[in-house]
Structure formats: structure tokens, C-alpha cells
């Protein structure tokens, strides 16, 4: 019997204050959570905020909720949401 766990892709958008080390902190948290990252893009905005878009492989709704809660705990992060569409 194999123990292959089903997974699905989901997108997250992180709104934060732009600061040094932000991308590193987000990457380190995702790595520690052992989440497969399929896409990662971050851009600074003229107003001093940053928008980070990531596509992840998730195995459960619980895992997604935990990740979103941990991402919200990163310094400077104001919101984490799943974009519509």
C-alpha cells in the first residue's frame, strides 16, 4: 500500500509593509512548514506596501488555515487571502 497523499494547488496573496528581509521571512516559514511552493512573486508598491503572490501545493484545508495564520504572524504582514477567481 502506498501512502501518497492527495494535494491540490492554491494561490495566496500577502499584503504587507515593504521591508528588508520580508521575502526571506516568508520563504523560511514556508520551508519550515514543508510546503511545496510552485510559484513565488513579490513586488514593492510606491506606497510602501508589498504584494506577494504564491502558489502552493496543499494537502488539506487545515494545513491551509495553519499556513495562513503563520503568514499573518510575520512582522509587517497585514493580510493573507486567497484571490478570487
Tab-separated table of N, CA and C in Angstrom:
chain	number	residue	atom	x	y	z
A	1	UNK	N	0.818	-1.187	0.000
A	1	UNK	CA	0.000	0.000	0.000
A	1	UNK	C	0.858	1.244	0.000
A	2	UNK	N	0.548	2.121	-0.913
A	2	UNK	CA	1.299	3.377	-0.936
A	2	UNK	C	0.622	4.406	-0.042
A	3	UNK	N	1.415	5.337	0.408
A	3	UNK	CA	0.903	6.389	1.294
A	3	UNK	C	0.990	7.744	0.603
A	4	UNK	N	0.598	7.788	-0.660
A	4	UNK	CA	0.614	9.037	-1.399
A	4	UNK	C	-0.581	9.872	-0.947
A	5	UNK	N	-0.298	11.086	-0.499
A	5	UNK	CA	-1.354	11.945	-0.005
A	5	UNK	C	-1.811	12.869	-1.135
A	6	UNK	N	-3.125	12.992	-1.286
A	6	UNK	CA	-3.676	13.887	-2.293
A	6	UNK	C	-3.306	15.327	-1.960
A	7	UNK	N	-3.040	16.105	-2.995
A	7	UNK	CA	-2.752	17.513	-2.785
A	7	UNK	C	-3.420	18.331	-3.885
A	8	UNK	N	-3.586	19.608	-3.605
A	8	UNK	CA	-4.151	20.489	-4.614
A	8	UNK	C	-3.432	21.829	-4.568
A	9	UNK	N	-3.496	22.539	-5.686
A	9	UNK	CA	-2.842	23.836	-5.769
A	9	UNK	C	-3.781	24.923	-5.273
A	10	UNK	N	-3.212	25.886	-4.587
A	10	UNK	CA	-3.979	27.059	-4.190
A	10	UNK	C	-3.077	28.279	-4.253
A	11	UNK	N	-3.694	29.423	-4.482
A	11	UNK	CA	-2.958	30.680	-4.547
A	11	UNK	C	-3.235	31.492	-3.291
A	12	UNK	N	-2.223	32.206	-2.845
A	12	UNK	CA	-2.380	33.128	-1.724
A	12	UNK	C	-1.795	34.474	-2.119
A	13	UNK	N	-2.395	35.527	-1.596
A	13	UNK	CA	-1.875	36.871	-1.796
A	13	UNK	C	-1.612	37.458	-0.413
A	14	UNK	N	-0.394	37.953	-0.222
A	14	UNK	CA	0.024	38.501	1.064
A	14	UNK	C	0.230	40.006	0.887
A	15	UNK	N	-0.480	40.778	1.688
A	15	UNK	CA	-0.337	42.236	1.676
A	15	UNK	C	0.462	42.601	2.927
A	16	UNK	N	1.543	43.354	2.732
A	16	UNK	CA	2.403	43.680	3.870
A	16	UNK	C	3.081	45.025	3.675
A	17	UNK	N	3.671	45.505	4.750
A	17	UNK	CA	4.546	46.670	4.645
A	17	UNK	C	5.838	46.182	4.021
A	18	UNK	N	6.351	46.928	3.050
A	18	UNK	CA	7.589	46.538	2.386
A	18	UNK	C	8.752	46.781	3.350
A	19	UNK	N	9.602	45.771	3.526
A	19	UNK	CA	10.745	45.907	4.418
A	19	UNK	C	11.835	44.937	4.006
A	20	UNK	N	13.062	45.223	4.458
A	20	UNK	CA	14.172	44.306	4.218
A	20	UNK	C	13.883	42.982	4.913
A	21	UNK	N	14.156	41.883	4.223
A	21	UNK	CA	14.010	40.559	4.823
A	21	UNK	C	12.620	39.962	4.740
A	22	UNK	N	11.659	40.688	4.170
A	22	UNK	CA	10.285	40.185	4.105
A	22	UNK	C	10.198	38.876	3.319
A	23	UNK	N	10.778	38.859	2.115
A	23	UNK	CA	10.730	37.660	1.269
A	23	UNK	C	11.442	36.500	1.966
A	24	UNK	N	12.548	36.788	2.626
A	24	UNK	CA	13.280	35.750	3.364
A	24	UNK	C	12.418	35.166	4.474
A	25	UNK	N	11.729	36.020	5.222
A	25	UNK	CA	10.885	35.535	6.317
A	25	UNK	C	9.735	34.668	5.810
A	26	UNK	N	9.109	35.089	4.715
A	26	UNK	CA	8.010	34.303	4.136
A	26	UNK	C	8.546	32.962	3.633
A	27	UNK	N	9.661	32.993	2.911
A	27	UNK	CA	10.270	31.759	2.380
A	27	UNK	C	10.660	30.802	3.495
A	28	UNK	N	11.249	31.332	4.560
A	28	UNK	CA	11.684	30.488	5.678
A	28	UNK	C	10.493	29.815	6.354
A	29	UNK	N	9.390	30.544	6.508
A	29	UNK	CA	8.202	29.964	7.125
A	29	UNK	C	7.627	28.844	6.254
A	30	UNK	N	7.574	29.075	4.942
A	30	UNK	CA	7.049	28.045	4.037
A	30	UNK	C	7.956	26.816	4.028
A	31	UNK	N	9.264	27.037	4.077
A	31	UNK	CA	10.218	25.933	4.102
A	31	UNK	C	10.081	25.128	5.391
A	32	UNK	N	9.963	25.819	6.508
A	32	UNK	CA	9.813	25.134	7.805
A	32	UNK	C	8.520	24.323	7.850
A	33	UNK	N	7.486	24.806	7.149
A	33	UNK	CA	6.202	24.095	7.112
A	33	UNK	C	6.220	22.942	6.109
A	34	UNK	N	7.343	22.804	5.383
A	34	UNK	CA	7.500	21.737	4.386
A	34	UNK	C	6.390	21.758	3.332
A	35	UNK	N	6.115	22.963	2.844
A	35	UNK	CA	5.098	23.166	1.811
A	35	UNK	C	5.800	23.320	0.478
A	36	UNK	N	5.276	22.663	-0.541
A	36	UNK	CA	5.852	22.788	-1.877
A	36	UNK	C	5.368	24.090	-2.511
A	37	UNK	N	6.302	24.949	-2.867
A	37	UNK	CA	5.990	26.231	-3.489
A	37	UNK	C	6.165	26.090	-4.996
A	38	UNK	N	5.105	26.349	-5.747
A	38	UNK	CA	5.136	26.226	-7.194
A	38	UNK	C	5.453	27.555	-7.874
A	39	UNK	N	5.083	28.651	-7.213
A	39	UNK	CA	5.328	29.978	-7.763
A	39	UNK	C	5.423	30.960	-6.609
A	40	UNK	N	6.329	31.948	-6.749
A	40	UNK	CA	6.530	32.944	-5.696
A	40	UNK	C	6.941	34.248	-6.368
A	41	UNK	N	6.154	35.293	-6.185
A	41	UNK	CA	6.483	36.597	-6.766
A	41	UNK	C	6.118	37.678	-5.760
A	42	UNK	N	7.035	38.619	-5.574
A	42	UNK	CA	6.791	39.721	-4.647
A	42	UNK	C	7.172	41.028	-5.320
A	43	UNK	N	6.348	42.029	-5.129
A	43	UNK	CA	6.662	43.330	-5.713
A	43	UNK	C	6.349	44.443	-4.718
A	44	UNK	N	7.264	45.392	-4.650
A	44	UNK	CA	7.062	46.559	-3.810
A	44	UNK	C	6.208	47.568	-4.548
A	45	UNK	N	5.367	48.275	-3.809
A	45	UNK	CA	4.487	49.284	-4.382
A	45	UNK	C	4.997	50.675	-3.995
A	46	UNK	N	4.655	51.684	-4.772
A	46	UNK	CA	5.125	53.049	-4.473
A	46	UNK	C	4.666	53.564	-3.103
A	47	UNK	N	3.577	53.006	-2.557
A	47	UNK	CA	3.041	53.487	-1.279
A	47	UNK	C	3.717	52.859	-0.058
A	48	UNK	N	4.781	52.054	-0.300
A	48	UNK	CA	5.497	51.451	0.818
A	48	UNK	C	4.985	50.078	1.235
A	49	UNK	N	4.017	49.559	0.499
A	49	UNK	CA	3.497	48.225	0.770
A	49	UNK	C	4.074	47.237	-0.236
A	50	UNK	N	3.907	45.965	0.030
A	50	UNK	CA	4.354	44.914	-0.880
A	50	UNK	C	3.221	43.918	-1.071
A	51	UNK	N	3.145	43.364	-2.261
A	51	UNK	CA	2.181	42.306	-2.561
A	51	UNK	C	2.986	41.080	-2.969
A	52	UNK	N	2.777	39.998	-2.252
A	52	UNK	CA	3.456	38.742	-2.541
A	52	UNK	C	2.406	37.731	-2.972
A	53	UNK	N	2.611	37.133	-4.135
A	53	UNK	CA	1.693	36.116	-4.661
A	53	UNK	C	2.421	34.786	-4.679
A	54	UNK	N	1.791	33.777	-4.085
A	54	UNK	CA	2.401	32.451	-4.069
A	54	UNK	C	1.378	31.402	-4.486
A	55	UNK	N	1.874	30.353	-5.138
A	55	UNK	CA	1.062	29.192	-5.480
A	55	UNK	C	1.698	28.013	-4.769
A	56	UNK	N	0.879	27.302	-4.004
A	56	UNK	CA	1.360	26.216	-3.150
A	56	UNK	C	0.624	24.921	-3.443
A	57	UNK	N	1.249	23.808	-3.052
A	57	UNK	CA	0.553	22.522	-3.021
A	57	UNK	C	0.147	22.276	-1.580
A	58	UNK	N	-1.138	22.113	-1.363
A	58	UNK	CA	-1.715	21.951	-0.035
A	58	UNK	C	-2.372	20.569	0.043
A	59	UNK	N	-2.304	19.952	1.223
A	59	UNK	CA	-2.899	18.620	1.364
A	59	UNK	C	-4.247	18.642	2.074
A	60	UNK	N	-4.566	19.754	2.764
A	60	UNK	CA	-5.850	19.817	3.473
A	60	UNK	C	-6.225	21.260	3.779
A	61	UNK	N	-7.500	21.459	4.070
A	61	UNK	CA	-7.974	22.785	4.468
A	61	UNK	C	-7.324	23.203	5.785
A	62	UNK	N	-7.112	22.240	6.680
A	62	UNK	CA	-6.457	22.543	7.963
A	62	UNK	C	-5.037	23.052	7.738
A	63	UNK	N	-4.318	22.418	6.825
A	63	UNK	CA	-2.956	22.857	6.529
A	63	UNK	C	-2.973	24.287	5.982
A	64	UNK	N	-3.929	24.585	5.115
A	64	UNK	CA	-4.040	25.926	4.541
A	64	UNK	C	-4.335	26.958	5.633
A	65	UNK	N	-5.263	26.650	6.528
A	65	UNK	CA	-5.599	27.576	7.623
A	65	UNK	C	-4.384	27.833	8.512
A	66	UNK	N	-3.638	26.782	8.818
A	66	UNK	CA	-2.440	26.922	9.649
A	66	UNK	C	-1.408	27.807	8.956
A	67	UNK	N	-1.180	27.568	7.666
A	67	UNK	CA	-0.228	28.379	6.911
A	67	UNK	C	-0.636	29.846	6.884
A	68	UNK	N	-1.908	30.101	6.635
A	68	UNK	CA	-2.382	31.480	6.572
A	68	UNK	C	-2.204	32.177	7.928
A	69	UNK	N	-2.472	31.461	9.003
A	69	UNK	CA	-2.301	32.021	10.348
A	69	UNK	C	-0.824	32.336	10.614
A	70	UNK	N	0.070	31.426	10.217
A	70	UNK	CA	1.502	31.657	10.423
A	70	UNK	C	2.003	32.822	9.567
A	71	UNK	N	1.518	32.920	8.339
A	71	UNK	CA	1.916	34.022	7.472
A	71	UNK	C	1.474	35.363	8.060
A	72	UNK	N	0.255	35.391	8.630
A	72	UNK	CA	-0.244	36.621	9.244
A	72	UNK	C	0.596	37.028	10.453
A	73	UNK	N	1.310	36.076	11.053
A	73	UNK	CA	2.138	36.359	12.212
A	73	UNK	C	3.502	36.938	11.874
A	74	UNK	N	3.845	36.970	10.595
A	74	UNK	CA	5.143	37.519	10.176
A	74	UNK	C	5.103	39.044	10.300
A	75	UNK	N	6.174	39.606	10.815
A	75	UNK	CA	6.268	41.047	11.022
A	75	UNK	C	5.982	41.824	9.732
A	76	UNK	N	5.048	42.768	9.817
A	76	UNK	CA	4.711	43.613	8.678
A	76	UNK	C	3.555	43.100	7.838
A	77	UNK	N	3.196	41.805	7.984
A	77	UNK	CA	2.100	41.243	7.182
A	77	UNK	C	0.774	41.749	7.740
A	78	UNK	N	-0.033	42.325	6.862
A	78	UNK	CA	-1.324	42.882	7.276
A	78	UNK	C	-2.491	41.987	6.892
A	79	UNK	N	-2.363	41.269	5.777
A	79	UNK	CA	-3.478	40.417	5.335
A	79	UNK	C	-2.960	39.279	4.467
A	80	UNK	N	-3.600	38.135	4.577
A	80	UNK	CA	-3.323	36.977	3.729
A	80	UNK	C	-4.660	36.486	3.236
A	81	UNK	N	-4.822	36.392	1.909
A	81	UNK	CA	-6.103	35.967	1.369
A	81	UNK	C	-5.902	35.101	0.141
A	82	UNK	N	-6.966	34.397	-0.182
A	82	UNK	CA	-6.991	33.633	-1.425
A	82	UNK	C	-7.662	34.522	-2.465
A	83	UNK	N	-6.932	34.863	-3.532
A	83	UNK	CA	-7.526	35.760	-4.528
A	83	UNK	C	-8.727	35.118	-5.202
A	84	UNK	N	-9.699	35.939	-5.545
A	84	UNK	CA	-10.895	35.448	-6.232
A	84	UNK	C	-10.545	35.016	-7.643
A	85	UNK	N	-11.282	34.014	-8.111
A	85	UNK	CA	-11.080	33.607	-9.496
A	85	UNK	C	-10.362	32.412	-9.632
